[in-house]
CSV table of C-alpha atoms in Angstrom, one decimal:
chain,number,residue,atom,x,y,z
A,1,UNK,CA,-140.0,-46.1,139.4
A,2,UNK,CA,-142.3,-49.1,139.7
A,3,UNK,CA,-141.3,-52.0,137.5
A,4,UNK,CA,-143.7,-54.9,136.5
A,5,UNK,CA,-142.7,-58.2,138.1
A,6,UNK,CA,-143.2,-59.8,134.7
A,7,UNK,CA,-140.1,-58.0,133.6
A,8,UNK,CA,-137.9,-59.5,136.3
A,9,UNK,CA,-136.3,-62.8,135.2
A,10,UNK,CA,-133.3,-62.6,137.5
A,11,UNK,CA,-132.6,-62.4,141.2
A,12,UNK,CA,-132.2,-59.1,143.0
A,13,UNK,CA,-129.2,-58.9,145.4
A,14,UNK,CA,-128.1,-56.4,148.0
A,15,UNK,CA,-125.0,-56.3,150.1
A,16,UNK,CA,-124.6,-54.2,153.3
A,17,UNK,CA,-122.2,-54.0,156.2
A,18,UNK,CA,-124.3,-54.9,159.3
A,19,UNK,CA,-124.2,-52.4,162.1
A,20,UNK,CA,-125.3,-53.0,165.7
A,21,UNK,CA,-127.6,-50.0,166.4
A,22,UNK,CA,-128.6,-51.2,169.9
A,23,UNK,CA,-125.4,-51.4,172.0
A,24,UNK,CA,-127.0,-49.0,174.5
A,25,UNK,CA,-130.4,-50.6,174.4
A,26,UNK,CA,-132.2,-51.9,177.4
A,27,UNK,CA,-132.2,-55.2,175.6
A,28,UNK,CA,-128.8,-56.4,176.7
A,29,UNK,CA,-128.8,-59.2,174.1
A,30,UNK,CA,-127.1,-56.5,171.9
A,31,UNK,CA,-124.3,-56.1,174.4
A,32,UNK,CA,-121.2,-58.2,173.7
A,33,UNK,CA,-120.6,-59.5,177.2
A,34,UNK,CA,-124.2,-60.3,177.9
A,35,UNK,CA,-124.7,-62.0,174.5
A,36,UNK,CA,-121.7,-64.2,175.2
A,37,UNK,CA,-123.3,-65.6,178.3
A,38,UNK,CA,-126.0,-67.0,176.0
A,39,UNK,CA,-123.5,-68.6,173.7
A,40,UNK,CA,-123.2,-66.0,171.0
A,41,UNK,CA,-120.0,-64.6,169.7
A,42,UNK,CA,-120.9,-61.0,170.6
A,43,UNK,CA,-123.9,-58.6,170.7
A,44,UNK,CA,-126.6,-59.4,168.1
A,45,UNK,CA,-127.4,-56.9,165.4
A,46,UNK,CA,-131.2,-56.2,166.1
A,47,UNK,CA,-133.4,-58.6,164.2
A,48,UNK,CA,-135.6,-55.8,163.0
A,49,UNK,CA,-132.6,-54.2,161.4
A,50,UNK,CA,-131.7,-57.6,159.7
A,51,UNK,CA,-135.3,-57.7,158.6
A,52,UNK,CA,-134.9,-54.2,157.2
A,53,UNK,CA,-131.9,-55.2,155.2
A,54,UNK,CA,-134.0,-57.9,153.5
A,55,UNK,CA,-136.6,-55.4,152.4
A,56,UNK,CA,-134.1,-53.7,150.0
A,57,UNK,CA,-134.2,-56.2,147.1
A,58,UNK,CA,-138.0,-56.2,147.4
A,59,UNK,CA,-138.1,-52.4,146.9
A,60,UNK,CA,-135.5,-52.7,144.1
A,61,UNK,CA,-137.8,-55.2,142.3
A,62,UNK,CA,-141.2,-53.7,142.9
A,63,UNK,CA,-140.6,-50.1,143.9
A,64,UNK,CA,-143.3,-48.3,145.9
A,65,UNK,CA,-145.8,-51.0,144.9
A,66,UNK,CA,-144.1,-53.1,147.6
A,67,UNK,CA,-144.6,-50.4,150.2
A,68,UNK,CA,-148.3,-50.1,149.4
A,69,UNK,CA,-149.3,-53.7,148.7
A,70,UNK,CA,-146.4,-56.1,149.4
A,71,UNK,CA,-146.0,-58.9,151.9
A,72,UNK,CA,-142.7,-60.0,153.3
A,73,UNK,CA,-142.0,-62.8,155.8
A,74,UNK,CA,-138.5,-63.5,157.3
A,75,UNK,CA,-137.4,-65.8,160.0
A,76,UNK,CA,-134.0,-65.2,161.7
A,77,UNK,CA,-132.1,-68.5,161.8
A,78,UNK,CA,-128.7,-67.4,163.0
A,79,UNK,CA,-127.1,-64.2,164.5
A,80,UNK,CA,-125.7,-61.3,162.4
A,81,UNK,CA,-122.8,-59.5,164.1
A,82,UNK,CA,-121.6,-55.9,163.8
A,83,UNK,CA,-119.3,-55.4,160.8
A,84,UNK,CA,-120.3,-58.5,158.9
A,85,UNK,CA,-121.1,-58.0,155.2
A,86,UNK,CA,-124.4,-59.7,154.5
A,87,UNK,CA,-126.2,-60.3,151.3
A,88,UNK,CA,-130.0,-60.2,150.9
A,89,UNK,CA,-131.3,-62.0,147.8
A,90,UNK,CA,-134.8,-62.1,146.3
A,91,UNK,CA,-135.2,-64.9,143.7
A,92,UNK,CA,-137.7,-64.6,140.9
A,93,UNK,CA,-140.1,-67.0,142.7
A,94,UNK,CA,-140.2,-64.7,145.7
A,95,UNK,CA,-137.8,-66.7,147.9
A,96,UNK,CA,-135.9,-64.4,150.2
A,97,UNK,CA,-132.6,-65.2,151.9
A,98,UNK,CA,-129.9,-63.3,153.8
A,99,UNK,CA,-126.4,-64.9,153.9
A,100,UNK,CA,-123.4,-64.1,156.0
A,101,UNK,CA,-119.8,-63.6,154.7
A,102,UNK,CA,-119.2,-67.3,155.2
A,103,UNK,CA,-122.1,-68.2,152.9
A,104,UNK,CA,-124.3,-69.4,155.7
A,105,UNK,CA,-128.0,-68.5,155.6
A,106,UNK,CA,-128.8,-66.2,158.5
A,107,UNK,CA,-132.4,-65.5,157.7
A,108,UNK,CA,-135.0,-66.8,155.1
A,109,UNK,CA,-138.5,-66.1,154.0
A,110,UNK,CA,-140.5,-64.8,151.0
A,111,UNK,CA,-141.9,-61.7,149.5
A,112,UNK,CA,-144.8,-61.1,147.1
A,113,UNK,CA,-147.4,-58.6,145.8
A,114,UNK,CA,-150.3,-61.0,146.6
A,115,UNK,CA,-153.6,-59.8,147.9
A,116,UNK,CA,-153.4,-58.6,151.5
A,117,UNK,CA,-155.5,-60.1,154.2
A,118,UNK,CA,-158.2,-58.1,156.0
A,119,UNK,CA,-157.0,-55.7,158.7
A,120,UNK,CA,-157.4,-57.1,162.2
A,121,UNK,CA,-159.0,-54.5,164.4
A,122,UNK,CA,-157.0,-54.2,167.7
A,123,UNK,CA,-158.4,-52.2,170.6
A,124,UNK,CA,-156.7,-48.8,171.2
A,125,UNK,CA,-155.5,-48.4,174.8
A,126,UNK,CA,-153.6,-45.8,176.8
A,127,UNK,CA,-149.9,-45.9,176.4
A,128,UNK,CA,-147.9,-46.7,179.5
A,129,UNK,CA,-146.7,-43.6,181.2
A,130,UNK,CA,-143.0,-42.8,180.6
A,131,UNK,CA,-142.7,-42.1,184.3
A,132,UNK,CA,-143.9,-45.5,185.3
A,133,UNK,CA,-141.9,-48.7,184.9
A,134,UNK,CA,-143.9,-51.4,183.1
A,135,UNK,CA,-144.6,-54.7,184.9
A,136,UNK,CA,-142.1,-57.5,184.7
A,137,UNK,CA,-142.6,-59.9,181.7
A,138,UNK,CA,-144.4,-63.0,182.9
A,139,UNK,CA,-146.6,-65.7,181.3
A,140,UNK,CA,-149.5,-64.0,183.1
A,141,UNK,CA,-148.7,-60.5,181.7
A,142,UNK,CA,-148.3,-62.0,178.2
A,143,UNK,CA,-151.2,-64.4,178.1
A,144,UNK,CA,-153.1,-64.8,174.9
A,145,UNK,CA,-155.6,-62.0,174.3
A,146,UNK,CA,-153.6,-59.3,176.2
A,147,UNK,CA,-153.9,-55.9,174.5
A,148,UNK,CA,-150.7,-53.9,174.6
A,149,UNK,CA,-150.5,-50.2,175.3
A,150,UNK,CA,-151.0,-48.2,172.1
A,151,UNK,CA,-148.0,-46.1,170.9
A,152,UNK,CA,-148.8,-42.7,169.4
A,153,UNK,CA,-146.3,-40.3,167.7
A,154,UNK,CA,-145.7,-38.2,164.7
A,155,UNK,CA,-143.4,-39.6,162.0
A,156,UNK,CA,-140.7,-37.0,161.3
A,157,UNK,CA,-138.2,-36.8,158.5
A,158,UNK,CA,-135.2,-35.7,160.6
A,159,UNK,CA,-135.0,-38.7,163.1
A,160,UNK,CA,-136.0,-41.0,160.2
A,161,UNK,CA,-132.9,-39.9,158.2
A,162,UNK,CA,-130.8,-40.9,161.2
A,163,UNK,CA,-132.5,-44.3,161.1
A,164,UNK,CA,-131.7,-44.7,157.4
A,165,UNK,CA,-128.0,-43.8,158.1
A,166,UNK,CA,-127.9,-46.4,160.9
A,167,UNK,CA,-129.2,-49.2,158.7
A,168,UNK,CA,-127.0,-48.1,155.8
A,169,UNK,CA,-130.0,-47.5,153.5
A,170,UNK,CA,-129.3,-45.6,150.3
A,171,UNK,CA,-132.4,-46.2,148.1
A,172,UNK,CA,-133.7,-43.0,146.6
A,173,UNK,CA,-137.3,-44.1,147.3
A,174,UNK,CA,-136.9,-43.0,151.0
A,175,UNK,CA,-135.7,-39.5,150.0
A,176,UNK,CA,-133.8,-38.9,153.3
A,177,UNK,CA,-136.7,-39.9,155.4
A,178,UNK,CA,-139.8,-38.3,153.8
A,179,UNK,CA,-141.1,-41.8,153.0
A,180,UNK,CA,-141.0,-44.2,155.9
A,181,UNK,CA,-138.8,-47.3,155.7
A,182,UNK,CA,-140.7,-50.6,156.6
A,183,UNK,CA,-137.9,-51.5,158.9
A,184,UNK,CA,-138.7,-48.5,161.0
A,185,UNK,CA,-142.3,-49.8,161.3
A,186,UNK,CA,-141.0,-53.2,162.2
A,187,UNK,CA,-139.0,-51.6,165.0
A,188,UNK,CA,-142.3,-50.2,166.4
A,189,UNK,CA,-143.5,-53.8,166.8
A,190,UNK,CA,-140.5,-54.3,169.2
A,191,UNK,CA,-141.4,-51.1,171.1
A,192,UNK,CA,-145.1,-52.0,171.6
A,193,UNK,CA,-143.9,-55.1,173.4
A,194,UNK,CA,-141.0,-53.7,175.3
A,195,UNK,CA,-143.0,-50.7,176.6
A,196,UNK,CA,-145.8,-53.0,177.9
A,197,UNK,CA,-143.6,-55.3,179.9
A,198,UNK,CA,-140.1,-55.1,181.4
A,199,UNK,CA,-138.0,-57.6,179.5
A,200,UNK,CA,-134.6,-59.1,180.2
A,201,UNK,CA,-132.3,-60.0,177.3
A,202,UNK,CA,-134.7,-61.1,174.5
A,203,UNK,CA,-134.5,-62.1,170.8
A,204,UNK,CA,-136.7,-61.1,167.8
A,205,UNK,CA,-137.4,-64.3,165.9
A,206,UNK,CA,-139.6,-63.5,162.9
A,207,UNK,CA,-141.9,-61.0,161.2
A,208,UNK,CA,-144.5,-61.5,158.5
A,209,UNK,CA,-145.6,-58.0,157.4
A,210,UNK,CA,-148.3,-56.6,155.1
A,211,UNK,CA,-147.5,-53.2,153.7
A,212,UNK,CA,-150.7,-51.3,153.1
A,213,UNK,CA,-149.9,-47.6,152.4
A,214,UNK,CA,-147.1,-45.2,152.5
A,215,UNK,CA,-146.1,-43.4,155.7
A,216,UNK,CA,-144.9,-39.9,155.1
A,217,UNK,CA,-143.3,-37.0,157.0
A,218,UNK,CA,-145.8,-35.5,159.4
A,219,UNK,CA,-148.2,-38.5,159.6
A,220,UNK,CA,-149.8,-39.3,162.9
A,221,UNK,CA,-149.1,-42.9,163.8
A,222,UNK,CA,-150.7,-45.3,166.1
A,223,UNK,CA,-149.1,-48.7,166.9
A,224,UNK,CA,-151.4,-51.3,168.4
A,225,UNK,CA,-150.5,-54.8,169.6
A,226,UNK,CA,-152.3,-57.9,170.7
A,227,UNK,CA,-150.7,-61.1,172.2
A,228,UNK,CA,-152.0,-64.0,170.0
A,229,UNK,CA,-150.0,-66.7,171.6
A,230,UNK,CA,-147.4,-67.4,174.4
A,231,UNK,CA,-145.7,-70.8,174.5
A,232,UNK,CA,-142.6,-72.8,175.3
A,233,UNK,CA,-140.3,-74.5,172.8
A,234,UNK,CA,-137.0,-76.1,173.6
A,235,UNK,CA,-136.8,-74.3,176.9
A,236,UNK,CA,-137.4,-70.9,175.4
A,237,UNK,CA,-140.6,-68.9,176.0
A,238,UNK,CA,-142.0,-67.3,172.9
A,239,UNK,CA,-144.6,-64.6,172.3
A,240,UNK,CA,-146.6,-64.0,169.1
A,241,UNK,CA,-148.0,-60.5,168.5
A,242,UNK,CA,-150.5,-59.1,166.0
A,243,UNK,CA,-149.4,-55.6,165.3
A,244,UNK,CA,-151.3,-52.9,163.4
A,245,UNK,CA,-150.0,-49.4,162.5
A,246,UNK,CA,-152.2,-46.7,161.2
A,247,UNK,CA,-151.1,-43.4,159.6
A,248,UNK,CA,-153.7,-40.6,160.1
A,249,UNK,CA,-156.2,-43.4,160.9
A,250,UNK,CA,-155.5,-45.3,157.7
A,251,UNK,CA,-154.0,-48.8,157.9
A,252,UNK,CA,-150.4,-48.6,156.9
A,253,UNK,CA,-148.6,-51.8,158.1
A,254,UNK,CA,-149.6,-54.9,159.9
A,255,UNK,CA,-147.6,-57.9,161.0
A,256,UNK,CA,-147.3,-61.2,162.9
A,257,UNK,CA,-144.3,-60.5,165.1
A,258,UNK,CA,-142.6,-63.3,167.1
A,259,UNK,CA,-140.0,-63.0,169.8
A,260,UNK,CA,-138.3,-65.2,172.4
A,261,UNK,CA,-139.1,-63.1,175.5
A,262,UNK,CA,-137.3,-65.4,177.9
A,263,UNK,CA,-134.3,-67.4,176.5
A,264,UNK,CA,-133.5,-70.6,178.3
């Protein structure tokens, strides 16, 4: 049921036990031993999953209106580790935070039902062949204006229900996978990068996403990506992506997606 934001005088809170879904990922930043060499306590829970946790109070407040016209921005400030109970909170003014069991803020941002910006048209390109290794990630291969290989696939209820289980999602809105979770779409923003270049250990930093329409079981999805910036800050090398996802040719989700592709 969609509820008018005018009827929401209080904050919405959601607690969940974080789970590291990526221990076998090619991104070894999710591996305990590798992450420790970068100064972390253990393998990082994927940033796109932390981002997914933060969508829950937005859906609790606005229902499917959020999935068809909501904006959410979140920046990951500190790691979330497997087994930690974290709390996502959406305040009445749209301020969004995710706190760890010690009370520290691990991520922050905002959410709203404001008017969405125009869709940025990104060129469709062939997807990298699964039989070919992508080139190594370099400043040259990630220079501004680089169009990433387009991902194409059919959204299916069955694997989506596995995704919902992994992120501990219980909202009835997603109906065991028939309606796509926005965190699943955010995960595709990672994939459109990692299938274009071969990365070492890397870190998702932030995502500002515009939800434009529902994605449903059986929809044909295209994920397009464009490098909008590549830069250095405090010894890290960052990449900014513009990402557009269409369902049956209709804009469904778009984002500015930022990652540290080469930690110092």
